[in-house]
Amino acid sequence: MTEARQPHDTAARSVRLLDGLRSFGANYTELTGRFAAWLGLHSTDAAALVEILYAEDKGTPLSPTRLSERLSLTTGATTNLLNRLEKLRHIVRTREHADRRKVTLRSSARIEKPAREFFGPFSERFNALVAQYPPEQLEQFENFLAQLCATMGELPDAAE
């Protein structure tokens, strides 16, 4: 079909894509909920721990402010959450910058093994799934996700 896509095709595809993204989001939330139960943590604490671990794996550790943004929490709620995770020895707050006021969040050695044990099967399956697709198709998907995130970020705040 070389003709331009019909509006109905785009609308139907949009619905299918949003359904898939919502389903993935729900599954991811459920997975982090199981991680929380496995560790005996509140779901928000586990979500924070996952964000900290993931950021470290990417080589871009989080600050408390950035974690607050990622979890949509107030700074006070984030401080309380971090205090709980630090008391359990799941995280450490470090001062790695020349500006000693800046805090970096790191996972502790104590939590790394359990986290890898829990998420290892998912990571292996995810990597196997990604390996099934050609790089060009994955690049298109990455671009789509980046543009989708940018589009969502450009939406006005409901309070505005």
Short mmCIF file of C-alpha atoms in Angstrom, two decimals:
data_model
loop_
_atom_site.label_atom_id
_atom_site.label_comp_id
_atom_site.label_asym_id
_atom_site.label_seq_id
_atom_site.Cartn_x
_atom_site.Cartn_y
_atom_site.Cartn_z
CA MET A 1 0.00 0.00 0.00
CA THR A 2 1.81 3.10 -1.23
CA GLU A 3 -1.00 5.52 -0.51
CA ALA A 4 -0.97 7.68 2.59
CA ARG A 5 -2.28 5.91 5.65
CA GLN A 6 -5.93 6.37 6.33
CA PRO A 7 -6.82 8.24 9.55
CA HIS A 8 -8.69 5.14 10.74
CA ASP A 9 -5.51 3.05 10.44
CA THR A 10 -3.55 5.56 12.52
CA ALA A 11 -6.28 5.75 15.16
CA ALA A 12 -6.52 1.97 15.44
CA ARG A 13 -2.74 1.59 15.62
CA SER A 14 -2.57 4.34 18.26
CA VAL A 15 -5.11 2.47 20.38
CA ARG A 16 -3.14 -0.78 20.05
CA LEU A 17 0.14 0.95 20.93
CA LEU A 18 -1.34 2.68 23.97
CA ASP A 19 -2.92 -0.59 25.10
CA GLY A 20 0.46 -2.29 24.84
CA LEU A 21 2.26 0.51 26.67
CA ARG A 22 -0.36 0.56 29.45
CA SER A 23 -0.15 -3.20 29.75
CA PHE A 24 3.65 -3.07 29.99
CA GLY A 25 3.40 -0.30 32.61
CA ALA A 26 0.99 -2.37 34.68
CA ASN A 27 3.20 -5.46 34.37
CA TYR A 28 6.29 -3.46 35.36
CA THR A 29 4.48 -2.02 38.38
CA GLU A 30 3.37 -5.51 39.36
CA LEU A 31 6.95 -6.79 39.01
CA THR A 32 8.30 -4.07 41.29
CA GLY A 33 5.46 -4.88 43.70
CA ARG A 34 6.63 -8.49 43.80
CA PHE A 35 10.18 -7.24 44.37
CA ALA A 36 8.89 -5.15 47.28
CA ALA A 37 7.11 -8.14 48.82
CA TRP A 38 10.17 -10.33 48.28
CA LEU A 39 12.31 -7.82 50.20
CA GLY A 40 9.61 -6.96 52.74
CA LEU A 41 9.50 -3.32 51.59
CA HIS A 42 6.72 -0.86 50.88
CA SER A 43 6.10 -0.65 47.12
CA THR A 44 7.30 2.97 46.94
CA ASP A 45 10.54 2.05 48.72
CA ALA A 46 11.12 -0.79 46.27
CA ALA A 47 10.34 1.49 43.31
CA ALA A 48 12.95 3.94 44.64
CA LEU A 49 15.47 1.15 45.06
CA VAL A 50 14.83 -0.02 41.48
CA GLU A 51 15.34 3.55 40.19
CA ILE A 52 18.62 3.84 42.12
CA LEU A 53 19.87 0.45 40.88
CA TYR A 54 18.86 1.17 37.28
CA ALA A 55 20.51 4.61 37.27
CA GLU A 56 23.71 3.09 38.62
CA ASP A 57 23.64 0.37 35.95
CA LYS A 58 23.38 3.10 33.31
CA GLY A 59 26.31 4.97 34.87
CA THR A 60 24.16 7.94 35.84
CA PRO A 61 23.49 7.68 39.58
CA LEU A 62 20.63 9.73 40.96
CA SER A 63 20.50 12.63 43.34
CA PRO A 64 17.68 12.78 45.89
CA THR A 65 16.06 15.57 43.85
CA ARG A 66 16.10 13.50 40.66
CA LEU A 67 14.67 10.51 42.56
CA SER A 68 11.87 12.75 43.86
CA GLU A 69 11.07 13.69 40.27
CA ARG A 70 11.21 10.08 39.04
CA LEU A 71 8.79 8.94 41.77
CA SER A 72 6.63 12.10 41.84
CA LEU A 73 7.26 12.55 45.57
CA THR A 74 7.85 15.65 47.63
CA THR A 75 11.37 16.24 48.87
CA GLY A 76 10.21 15.52 52.43
CA ALA A 77 8.65 12.20 51.46
CA THR A 78 11.80 11.30 49.52
CA THR A 79 13.98 12.12 52.53
CA ASN A 80 11.87 9.82 54.73
CA LEU A 81 12.02 7.07 52.10
CA LEU A 82 15.80 7.40 51.80
CA ASN A 83 16.16 7.33 55.58
CA ARG A 84 14.25 4.02 55.65
CA LEU A 85 16.35 2.49 52.85
CA GLU A 86 19.56 3.71 54.47
CA LYS A 87 18.53 2.31 57.86
CA LEU A 88 17.93 -1.07 56.17
CA ARG A 89 21.41 -0.70 54.59
CA HIS A 90 19.99 -0.96 51.05
CA ILE A 91 21.44 2.39 49.96
CA VAL A 92 24.16 4.84 50.86
CA ARG A 93 24.28 8.59 50.29
CA THR A 94 27.67 9.74 49.08
CA ARG A 95 29.28 13.09 48.36
CA GLU A 96 31.23 12.57 45.15
CA HIS A 97 31.16 16.09 43.71
CA ALA A 98 33.49 19.01 44.26
CA ASP A 99 30.41 20.73 45.68
CA ARG A 100 30.07 18.69 48.88
CA ARG A 101 26.43 19.73 49.23
CA LYS A 102 25.51 17.45 46.30
CA VAL A 103 24.45 13.97 47.34
CA THR A 104 24.61 10.89 45.12
CA LEU A 105 22.47 7.84 45.83
CA ARG A 106 24.14 4.45 45.58
CA SER A 107 22.89 0.96 46.24
CA SER A 108 24.75 -0.91 48.93
CA ALA A 109 26.70 -4.09 48.28
CA ARG A 110 24.13 -5.81 50.50
CA ILE A 111 21.26 -5.27 48.03
CA GLU A 112 23.08 -5.86 44.74
CA LYS A 113 23.02 -9.67 44.86
CA PRO A 114 19.32 -9.98 45.83
CA ALA A 115 18.33 -7.44 43.17
CA ARG A 116 20.28 -9.27 40.46
CA GLU A 117 18.83 -12.58 41.62
CA PHE A 118 15.29 -11.22 41.43
CA PHE A 119 15.59 -9.28 38.16
CA GLY A 120 18.09 -11.62 36.45
CA PRO A 121 15.47 -13.82 34.73
CA PHE A 122 13.65 -10.76 33.36
CA SER A 123 16.93 -9.23 32.14
CA GLU A 124 17.91 -12.45 30.37
CA ARG A 125 14.52 -12.75 28.66
CA PHE A 126 14.47 -9.09 27.75
CA ASN A 127 17.94 -9.30 26.18
CA ALA A 128 16.88 -12.40 24.23
CA LEU A 129 13.79 -10.56 22.98
CA VAL A 130 15.82 -7.52 21.89
CA ALA A 131 18.26 -9.81 20.07
CA GLN A 132 15.42 -11.02 17.83
CA TYR A 133 15.04 -7.60 16.17
CA PRO A 134 17.31 -5.90 13.64
CA PRO A 135 19.18 -2.81 14.89
CA GLU A 136 17.28 -0.54 12.47
CA GLN A 137 13.92 -1.62 13.88
CA LEU A 138 15.12 -1.20 17.45
CA GLU A 139 16.42 2.27 16.60
CA GLN A 140 12.99 3.21 15.25
CA PHE A 141 11.38 1.93 18.42
CA GLU A 142 13.86 3.84 20.59
CA ASN A 143 13.14 7.01 18.61
CA PHE A 144 9.40 6.44 18.98
CA LEU A 145 9.71 6.02 22.76
CA ALA A 146 11.93 9.12 23.05
CA GLN A 147 9.43 11.19 21.07
CA LEU A 148 6.55 9.79 23.10
CA CYS A 149 8.28 10.78 26.35
CA ALA A 150 9.02 14.24 24.95
CA THR A 151 5.39 14.63 23.88
CA MET A 152 4.19 13.71 27.36
CA GLY A 153 6.71 16.07 28.92
CA GLU A 154 5.39 18.94 26.82
CA LEU A 155 1.83 18.59 28.12
CA PRO A 156 0.69 21.41 30.38
CA ASP A 157 0.38 20.69 34.06
CA ALA A 158 -3.24 20.28 35.19
CA ALA A 159 -2.67 23.04 37.76
CA GLU A 160 -1.61 25.52 35.07
#
